[in-house]
Short mmCIF file of C-alpha atoms and ligand atoms in Angstrom, two decimals:
data_model
loop_
_atom_site.label_atom_id
_atom_site.label_comp_id
_atom_site.label_asym_id
_atom_site.label_seq_id
_atom_site.Cartn_x
_atom_site.Cartn_y
_atom_site.Cartn_z
CA MET A 1 17.81 6.24 -13.07
CA ASN A 2 19.45 9.66 -12.63
CA ILE A 3 23.21 9.89 -12.23
CA THR A 4 24.53 12.67 -10.09
CA LYS A 5 27.98 13.65 -8.80
CA VAL A 6 28.40 12.81 -5.11
CA GLU A 7 32.14 12.66 -4.28
CA SER A 8 32.44 16.02 -2.56
CA GLU A 9 29.11 15.94 -0.71
CA PRO A 10 29.03 15.74 3.07
CA LYS A 11 27.22 12.53 4.02
CA LEU A 12 24.73 14.21 6.29
CA ILE A 13 21.27 12.66 5.97
CA ALA A 14 18.14 14.24 7.46
CA PHE A 15 15.42 12.02 8.90
CA VAL A 16 12.12 13.83 8.35
CA SER A 17 8.92 12.29 9.63
CA ARG A 18 5.58 12.51 11.40
CA VAL A 19 5.62 9.02 12.94
CA PRO A 20 5.85 8.18 16.66
CA ALA A 21 9.15 9.20 18.31
CA ALA A 22 10.05 5.63 19.34
CA GLU A 23 9.84 4.50 15.70
CA VAL A 24 11.97 7.45 14.54
CA GLU A 25 14.59 6.67 17.17
CA GLN A 26 14.73 3.06 16.02
CA TRP A 27 15.16 4.05 12.36
CA ILE A 28 17.92 6.55 13.12
CA LEU A 29 19.78 4.08 15.33
CA ILE A 30 19.65 1.26 12.76
CA LEU A 31 20.51 3.49 9.78
CA ASN A 32 23.53 4.95 11.57
CA LYS A 33 24.74 1.40 12.30
CA LEU A 34 24.21 0.30 8.69
CA LEU A 35 25.77 3.50 7.25
CA PRO A 36 28.89 4.14 9.36
CA ASP A 37 30.18 6.75 6.87
CA SER A 38 27.00 8.83 7.10
CA ASP A 39 25.38 10.83 9.84
CA VAL A 40 21.62 10.30 9.93
CA CYS A 41 20.12 13.11 12.04
CA LEU A 42 16.63 13.99 13.17
CA PHE A 43 15.41 17.05 11.25
CA ASP A 44 14.80 18.99 14.47
CA SER A 45 18.44 18.56 15.53
CA LEU A 46 19.88 20.15 12.36
CA THR A 47 21.45 23.63 12.49
CA PRO A 48 20.52 26.10 9.70
CA LEU A 49 23.92 25.40 8.08
CA GLN A 50 23.36 21.64 8.23
CA LYS A 51 19.96 22.12 6.62
CA GLN A 52 21.72 23.82 3.71
CA GLN A 53 24.27 20.99 3.51
CA CYS A 54 21.76 18.14 3.44
CA THR A 55 21.46 16.56 -0.01
CA LEU A 56 19.59 13.44 1.03
CA ALA A 57 16.70 12.76 3.40
CA VAL A 58 15.06 9.58 4.64
CA VAL A 59 11.37 10.27 5.19
CA ALA A 60 8.35 8.65 6.81
CA ASN A 61 5.20 10.67 6.17
CA PRO A 62 7.22 13.93 6.21
CA ASP A 63 5.91 17.43 6.84
CA PRO A 64 6.37 19.13 3.40
CA GLU A 65 7.25 22.39 5.20
CA GLU A 66 10.27 20.69 6.78
CA LEU A 67 11.38 19.33 3.40
CA ARG A 68 11.23 22.86 2.00
CA GLN A 69 13.74 23.88 4.65
CA LEU A 70 16.26 21.48 3.03
CA PRO A 71 16.83 23.42 -0.23
CA ASN A 72 19.66 21.26 -1.59
CA LEU A 73 18.02 17.85 -1.51
CA LYS A 74 18.97 15.73 -4.54
CA TRP A 75 16.46 12.97 -3.66
CA VAL A 76 14.55 11.51 -0.74
CA HIS A 77 14.03 7.90 0.28
CA SER A 78 10.64 7.06 1.79
CA THR A 79 10.41 4.25 4.33
CA TRP A 80 6.84 3.65 3.12
CA ALA A 81 5.66 1.75 0.02
CA GLY A 82 2.66 4.08 -0.53
CA VAL A 83 3.72 7.70 -1.11
CA GLU A 84 0.47 9.26 -2.35
CA ARG A 85 0.12 11.62 0.62
CA MET A 86 3.66 12.89 0.25
CA VAL A 87 3.29 13.36 -3.53
CA ALA A 88 0.00 15.27 -3.06
CA GLU A 89 1.34 17.45 -0.27
CA LEU A 90 4.47 18.34 -2.21
CA MET A 91 2.35 19.31 -5.22
CA VAL A 92 0.47 21.75 -2.99
CA ALA A 93 3.71 22.96 -1.42
CA GLY A 94 4.67 24.10 -4.93
CA SER A 95 8.01 24.82 -6.57
CA GLY A 96 11.38 24.01 -5.08
CA VAL A 97 10.36 20.46 -4.26
CA SER A 98 11.14 18.73 -7.51
CA PHE A 99 13.59 16.13 -6.18
CA PRO A 100 13.01 12.43 -7.01
CA ILE A 101 11.05 10.44 -4.42
CA VAL A 102 12.21 6.86 -4.00
CA ARG A 103 9.69 4.62 -2.25
CA LEU A 104 10.30 1.45 -0.26
CA VAL A 105 10.30 -1.70 -2.37
CA ASP A 106 10.86 -4.56 0.04
CA PRO A 107 10.36 -8.21 -0.99
CA ALA A 108 9.64 -8.99 2.69
CA LEU A 109 6.71 -6.54 2.55
CA ALA A 110 5.36 -8.30 -0.54
CA GLN A 111 5.53 -11.61 1.36
CA THR A 112 3.68 -10.10 4.32
CA MET A 113 1.00 -8.64 2.06
CA ALA A 114 0.63 -11.93 0.16
CA GLU A 115 0.12 -13.71 3.49
CA ALA A 116 -2.60 -11.20 4.47
CA VAL A 117 -4.26 -11.56 1.07
CA LEU A 118 -4.32 -15.34 1.47
CA ALA A 119 -5.54 -15.15 5.10
CA TRP A 120 -8.47 -12.85 4.40
CA THR A 121 -9.34 -14.60 1.13
CA LEU A 122 -9.60 -17.85 3.12
CA TYR A 123 -11.70 -16.01 5.73
CA LEU A 124 -14.22 -15.14 3.01
CA HIS A 125 -13.84 -18.38 1.05
CA ARG A 126 -14.60 -20.54 4.14
CA GLU A 127 -17.59 -18.30 5.06
CA MET A 128 -16.21 -17.14 8.40
CA PRO A 129 -18.29 -13.92 8.56
CA THR A 130 -21.47 -15.99 8.14
CA TYR A 131 -20.48 -18.60 10.75
CA ARG A 132 -19.48 -15.83 13.17
CA MET A 133 -22.95 -14.32 12.77
CA GLN A 134 -24.63 -17.72 13.10
CA GLN A 135 -22.83 -18.30 16.41
CA ALA A 136 -24.02 -14.92 17.69
CA ASN A 137 -27.57 -16.05 16.88
CA THR A 138 -27.10 -19.68 18.11
CA GLN A 139 -27.81 -20.97 14.61
CA TRP A 140 -26.51 -24.34 13.31
CA VAL A 141 -26.56 -24.10 9.51
CA GLN A 142 -24.05 -25.93 7.31
CA LEU A 143 -23.40 -24.05 4.09
CA PRO A 144 -22.46 -26.13 1.00
CA TYR A 145 -18.70 -26.48 0.58
CA ILE A 146 -17.20 -24.74 -2.45
CA GLY A 147 -13.63 -25.67 -3.50
CA ALA A 148 -10.92 -23.05 -3.96
CA SER A 149 -10.68 -23.83 -7.68
CA ASP A 150 -14.35 -22.86 -8.01
CA ARG A 151 -13.65 -19.40 -6.55
CA THR A 152 -12.38 -16.64 -8.79
CA VAL A 153 -10.37 -13.95 -7.07
CA ALA A 154 -9.49 -10.63 -8.73
CA ILE A 155 -6.43 -8.63 -7.81
CA LEU A 156 -6.66 -4.98 -8.85
CA GLY A 157 -3.08 -3.67 -9.14
CA LEU A 158 -0.33 -6.05 -10.22
CA GLY A 159 2.65 -4.14 -8.86
CA LYS A 160 5.26 -5.27 -6.36
CA LEU A 161 2.56 -6.33 -3.89
CA GLY A 162 -0.30 -7.37 -6.18
CA ALA A 163 1.73 -9.67 -8.44
CA HIS A 164 3.14 -11.56 -5.46
CA ALA A 165 -0.27 -11.85 -3.80
CA ALA A 166 -1.82 -13.13 -7.05
CA LYS A 167 0.79 -15.90 -7.24
CA ARG A 168 0.21 -16.86 -3.56
CA LEU A 169 -3.53 -17.27 -4.22
CA GLN A 170 -2.92 -19.22 -7.41
CA VAL A 171 -0.62 -21.76 -5.73
CA ASN A 172 -3.30 -22.17 -3.05
CA GLY A 173 -5.75 -23.36 -5.66
CA PHE A 174 -7.79 -20.25 -6.45
CA ARG A 175 -8.55 -19.09 -9.97
CA VAL A 176 -6.92 -15.67 -10.11
CA LEU A 177 -7.53 -12.76 -12.49
CA GLY A 178 -5.35 -9.66 -12.42
CA TRP A 179 -5.87 -6.08 -13.57
CA SER A 180 -3.39 -3.25 -14.06
CA ARG A 181 -2.85 -0.14 -16.18
CA HIS A 182 -0.54 -1.93 -18.62
CA LYS A 183 -1.26 -5.56 -19.43
CA LYS A 184 1.06 -7.87 -17.47
CA THR A 185 2.30 -11.38 -18.14
CA LEU A 186 2.08 -13.59 -15.03
CA GLU A 187 2.38 -17.36 -15.16
CA SER A 188 -0.97 -19.19 -14.74
CA ILE A 189 -2.81 -15.92 -14.09
CA GLN A 190 -5.10 -14.30 -16.63
CA THR A 191 -4.38 -10.60 -16.78
CA PHE A 192 -6.35 -7.65 -18.09
CA ALA A 193 -5.93 -3.91 -18.54
CA ALA A 194 -8.00 -0.80 -19.29
CA GLU A 195 -11.66 -0.10 -18.52
CA ASP A 196 -13.15 -3.01 -20.48
CA GLY A 197 -10.58 -5.31 -18.86
CA LEU A 198 -11.82 -4.23 -15.44
CA GLU A 199 -15.40 -5.01 -16.37
CA THR A 200 -14.39 -8.50 -17.59
CA VAL A 201 -12.49 -9.18 -14.37
CA LEU A 202 -15.28 -7.94 -12.09
CA SER A 203 -18.02 -9.83 -13.90
CA GLN A 204 -16.28 -13.17 -13.16
CA SER A 205 -14.92 -12.67 -9.64
CA ASP A 206 -16.27 -13.90 -6.29
CA ILE A 207 -13.70 -11.90 -4.29
CA VAL A 208 -12.21 -8.58 -5.46
CA ILE A 209 -9.01 -7.39 -3.78
CA ASN A 210 -7.78 -3.81 -4.13
CA LEU A 211 -4.00 -3.37 -4.20
CA LEU A 212 -3.95 -0.22 -6.33
CA PRO A 213 -2.02 2.87 -5.25
CA LEU A 214 -4.12 5.96 -4.52
CA THR A 215 -3.82 8.36 -7.48
CA ASN A 216 -6.07 10.85 -9.27
CA GLU A 217 -7.25 7.95 -11.44
CA THR A 218 -7.93 5.44 -8.65
CA ARG A 219 -9.53 7.83 -6.12
CA GLY A 220 -13.16 6.70 -5.80
CA LEU A 221 -12.66 4.04 -8.50
CA LEU A 222 -14.58 1.45 -6.49
CA ASN A 223 -17.97 3.13 -6.69
CA ALA A 224 -21.58 2.23 -7.46
CA LYS A 225 -20.88 1.89 -11.21
CA VAL A 226 -17.98 -0.50 -10.66
CA PHE A 227 -19.83 -2.46 -7.94
CA GLY A 228 -22.67 -2.79 -10.47
CA GLN A 229 -20.26 -4.62 -12.81
CA CYS A 230 -19.50 -7.22 -10.13
CA LYS A 231 -21.16 -10.62 -9.67
CA TRP A 232 -24.10 -10.50 -7.26
CA GLY A 233 -22.84 -11.48 -3.78
CA VAL A 234 -19.20 -10.53 -4.45
CA SER A 235 -16.88 -9.85 -1.49
CA ILE A 236 -14.39 -6.98 -1.39
CA ILE A 237 -11.02 -6.73 0.34
CA ASN A 238 -9.36 -3.30 0.48
CA PHE A 239 -5.65 -3.45 1.33
CA GLY A 240 -4.66 -0.52 -0.94
CA ARG A 241 -5.89 2.87 0.28
CA GLY A 242 -9.21 3.91 1.82
CA ALA A 243 -10.06 6.67 -0.65
CA THR A 244 -10.11 4.22 -3.59
CA VAL A 245 -13.47 3.04 -2.23
CA ASN A 246 -16.51 5.33 -2.28
CA GLU A 247 -17.78 4.83 1.28
CA GLY A 248 -21.45 5.67 0.65
CA ASP A 249 -21.60 3.45 -2.45
CA LEU A 250 -19.98 0.58 -0.55
CA ILE A 251 -22.51 0.75 2.28
CA ALA A 252 -25.43 1.02 -0.17
CA SER A 253 -24.16 -2.02 -2.12
CA LEU A 254 -23.71 -4.04 1.10
CA ASP A 255 -27.18 -3.10 2.30
CA ALA A 256 -28.69 -4.03 -1.07
CA GLY A 257 -27.01 -7.48 -0.94
CA LEU A 258 -24.97 -6.82 -4.10
CA ILE A 259 -21.82 -7.07 -1.98
CA SER A 260 -21.94 -9.78 0.68
CA HIS A 261 -18.97 -8.72 2.79
CA ALA A 262 -16.12 -6.21 2.85
CA VAL A 263 -12.79 -6.60 4.66
CA LEU A 264 -11.33 -3.13 5.07
CA ASP A 265 -7.81 -2.46 6.33
CA VAL A 266 -7.37 1.12 5.07
CA PHE A 267 -9.61 4.17 5.48
CA GLU A 268 -9.86 7.77 4.34
CA GLU A 269 -9.35 8.80 7.96
CA GLU A 270 -7.11 6.68 10.19
CA PRO A 271 -7.62 5.69 12.92
CA LEU A 272 -11.21 5.07 11.80
CA PRO A 273 -13.35 7.53 13.84
CA ALA A 274 -15.34 5.89 16.66
CA ASN A 275 -18.66 7.09 15.19
CA HIS A 276 -18.00 5.74 11.69
CA LEU A 277 -20.76 3.53 10.22
CA TYR A 278 -18.24 0.83 9.29
CA TRP A 279 -17.60 -0.22 12.91
CA ALA A 280 -21.07 -1.58 13.58
CA HIS A 281 -21.91 -2.83 10.08
CA GLU A 282 -22.48 -6.58 10.26
CA LYS A 283 -21.17 -7.11 6.71
CA ILE A 284 -17.90 -5.25 7.30
CA THR A 285 -14.73 -6.53 8.94
CA VAL A 286 -12.62 -3.58 10.12
CA LEU A 287 -8.85 -4.07 10.43
CA PRO A 288 -6.57 -1.35 11.87
CA HIS A 289 -4.20 -1.04 8.85
CA ILE A 290 -2.29 -4.22 9.65
CA SER A 291 -2.14 -6.14 6.39
CA ALA A 292 1.51 -5.32 5.63
CA PRO A 293 3.34 -3.22 8.20
CA THR A 294 6.87 -2.09 7.34
CA ASN A 295 9.45 -4.41 8.86
CA ILE A 296 12.19 -2.03 10.06
CA SER A 297 14.79 -4.79 10.04
CA SER A 298 14.41 -5.67 6.33
CA ALA A 299 13.35 -2.18 5.20
CA SER A 300 16.34 -0.43 6.81
CA LYS A 301 18.74 -2.76 4.97
CA ILE A 302 17.08 -1.85 1.66
CA VAL A 303 17.14 1.88 2.39
CA ALA A 304 20.79 1.71 3.56
CA ASN A 305 21.79 -0.33 0.53
CA ASN A 306 20.20 2.18 -1.87
CA ILE A 307 22.00 5.04 -0.11
CA ARG A 308 25.34 3.19 -0.09
CA GLU A 309 25.01 2.47 -3.82
CA TYR A 310 24.16 6.11 -4.49
CA TYR A 311 27.24 7.35 -2.65
CA LYS A 312 29.34 4.83 -4.59
CA SER A 313 27.95 5.32 -8.08
CA GLY A 314 25.85 8.49 -8.09
CA LEU A 315 22.86 6.42 -9.20
CA ILE A 316 19.54 7.50 -7.75
CA PRO A 317 17.25 4.43 -7.52
CA GLU A 318 14.06 4.31 -9.61
CA ALA A 319 11.77 7.10 -8.43
CA VAL A 320 8.01 7.55 -8.24
CA ASP A 321 6.42 9.10 -11.35
CA ARG A 322 4.95 12.25 -9.78
CA ALA A 323 2.58 12.88 -12.68
CA LEU A 324 1.09 9.38 -12.39
CA GLY A 325 1.24 9.53 -8.57
CA TYR A 326 2.89 6.11 -8.03
P1 LIG B 1 3.24 -0.57 -7.38
O1 LIG B 1 4.37 -1.55 -7.46
O2 LIG B 1 3.48 0.84 -7.71
O3 LIG B 1 2.08 -1.17 -8.29
C1 LIG B 1 0.88 -0.50 -8.53
C2 LIG B 1 0.02 -1.33 -9.49
O4 LIG B 1 -1.22 -0.66 -9.67
C3 LIG B 1 0.65 -1.51 -10.87
O5 LIG B 1 0.37 -2.79 -11.38
C4 LIG B 1 -0.08 -0.45 -11.70
O6 LIG B 1 -0.22 -0.73 -13.07
C5 LIG B 1 -1.46 -0.49 -11.06
N1 LIG B 1 -2.18 0.76 -11.32
C6 LIG B 1 -1.86 2.02 -10.94
N2 LIG B 1 -2.78 2.90 -11.39
C7 LIG B 1 -3.69 2.17 -12.07
C8 LIG B 1 -4.87 2.49 -12.77
N3 LIG B 1 -5.30 3.76 -12.87
N4 LIG B 1 -5.57 1.51 -13.37
C9 LIG B 1 -5.14 0.21 -13.29
N5 LIG B 1 -4.01 -0.17 -12.64
C10 LIG B 1 -3.30 0.80 -12.04
O7 LIG B 1 2.62 -0.60 -5.90
P2 LIG B 1 2.76 -1.72 -4.78
O8 LIG B 1 4.09 -1.69 -4.15
O9 LIG B 1 2.27 -3.01 -5.33
O10 LIG B 1 1.73 -1.16 -3.67
C11 LIG B 1 0.37 -0.93 -3.97
C12 LIG B 1 -0.28 -0.12 -2.87
O11 LIG B 1 -0.48 -0.91 -1.71
C13 LIG B 1 0.54 1.06 -2.34
O12 LIG B 1 0.46 2.17 -3.19
C14 LIG B 1 -0.10 1.31 -1.00
O13 LIG B 1 -1.14 2.24 -1.16
C15 LIG B 1 -0.68 -0.03 -0.62
N6 LIG B 1 -0.05 -0.60 0.60
C16 LIG B 1 -0.85 -0.94 1.64
C17 LIG B 1 -0.29 -1.49 2.79
C18 LIG B 1 -1.16 -1.89 3.94
O14 LIG B 1 -0.65 -2.25 5.01
N7 LIG B 1 -2.48 -1.91 3.79
C19 LIG B 1 1.09 -1.69 2.87
C20 LIG B 1 1.88 -1.32 1.79
C21 LIG B 1 1.30 -0.77 0.66
P3 LIG B 1 1.06 -0.79 -14.04
O15 LIG B 1 1.83 -2.03 -13.58
O16 LIG B 1 0.47 -0.98 -15.38
O17 LIG B 1 1.83 0.47 -13.83
#
């Protein structure tokens, strides 16, 4: 944590974003209620002098050019958990944008994601894609029942979201394996790290769930080589970021039967273009990025609390490691 002097600063906070206007309005309204000693203002409404005075910004997918027009920012608070786009865009924008980026860490979001992980794991575990297809073909075929304890589920990424999701699956009877950069200790969950750890995890898992952030290291990580390390007939769930999956390799592995089904919630381009191959692929379930939407009510309290603490103590909350990208 950085400590910085704040007593004499004006408490003007810029809201910088490229999200729909109704959402922005809601954020500004709630934050101004929660922070009565501050003035949270839409970037476009700031005068040139106010832009100079701003030392703090709350951001939601911000335009880096607008952030550059706030030269005295000490830090920014993102309302999103994933900040890879912002980190990448600021790198390109170059010098003068070295302030710490604090991302949203909301226990309510971890609960929502864990619920989605359980829901779509059960969808695959109880063979729903197959039964849906059978109905379309008026087929009556009863597949043998497999118990949850006989299914191994891998969670790639054991951060704020992944660790919680792993626990939710484990208490629901699944055998869970976890993988992260540094080896983690999680009760009743076998954890692994590094490249050989990934291979061990993949070779045992029936369902592989991606909850990794998108970084230089994870971009395209789920490719033909990695799919080749999986059990034949594995299913994939991607709730992290679209670009972690190599699209061509995924389709080839589905078509070859190596992967039986993929549930995809995140895509390189969103909304997923109407002509994309994923839409019509019978082994793909497309979701419109709904696994864990930000809950403004809980998220705004966390953002406001971090800002209040900063104005009280000068402590900037833990920031994203820009070199690592998460
Ligand atoms: P986090 O707390 O930063 O955790 C990231 C995890 O990934 C950590 O366990 C980290 O390992 C691991 N990791 C990072 N790079 C790795 C690598 N190269 N190899 C192996 N492991 C690596 O992130 P989070 O809050 O759990 O969120 C994860 C991601 O979910 C976000 O970045 C975002 O993209 C996505 N997300 C999606 C939605 C949605 O609706 N679909 C909603 C919110 C977030 P260490 O622990 O060893 O550092």
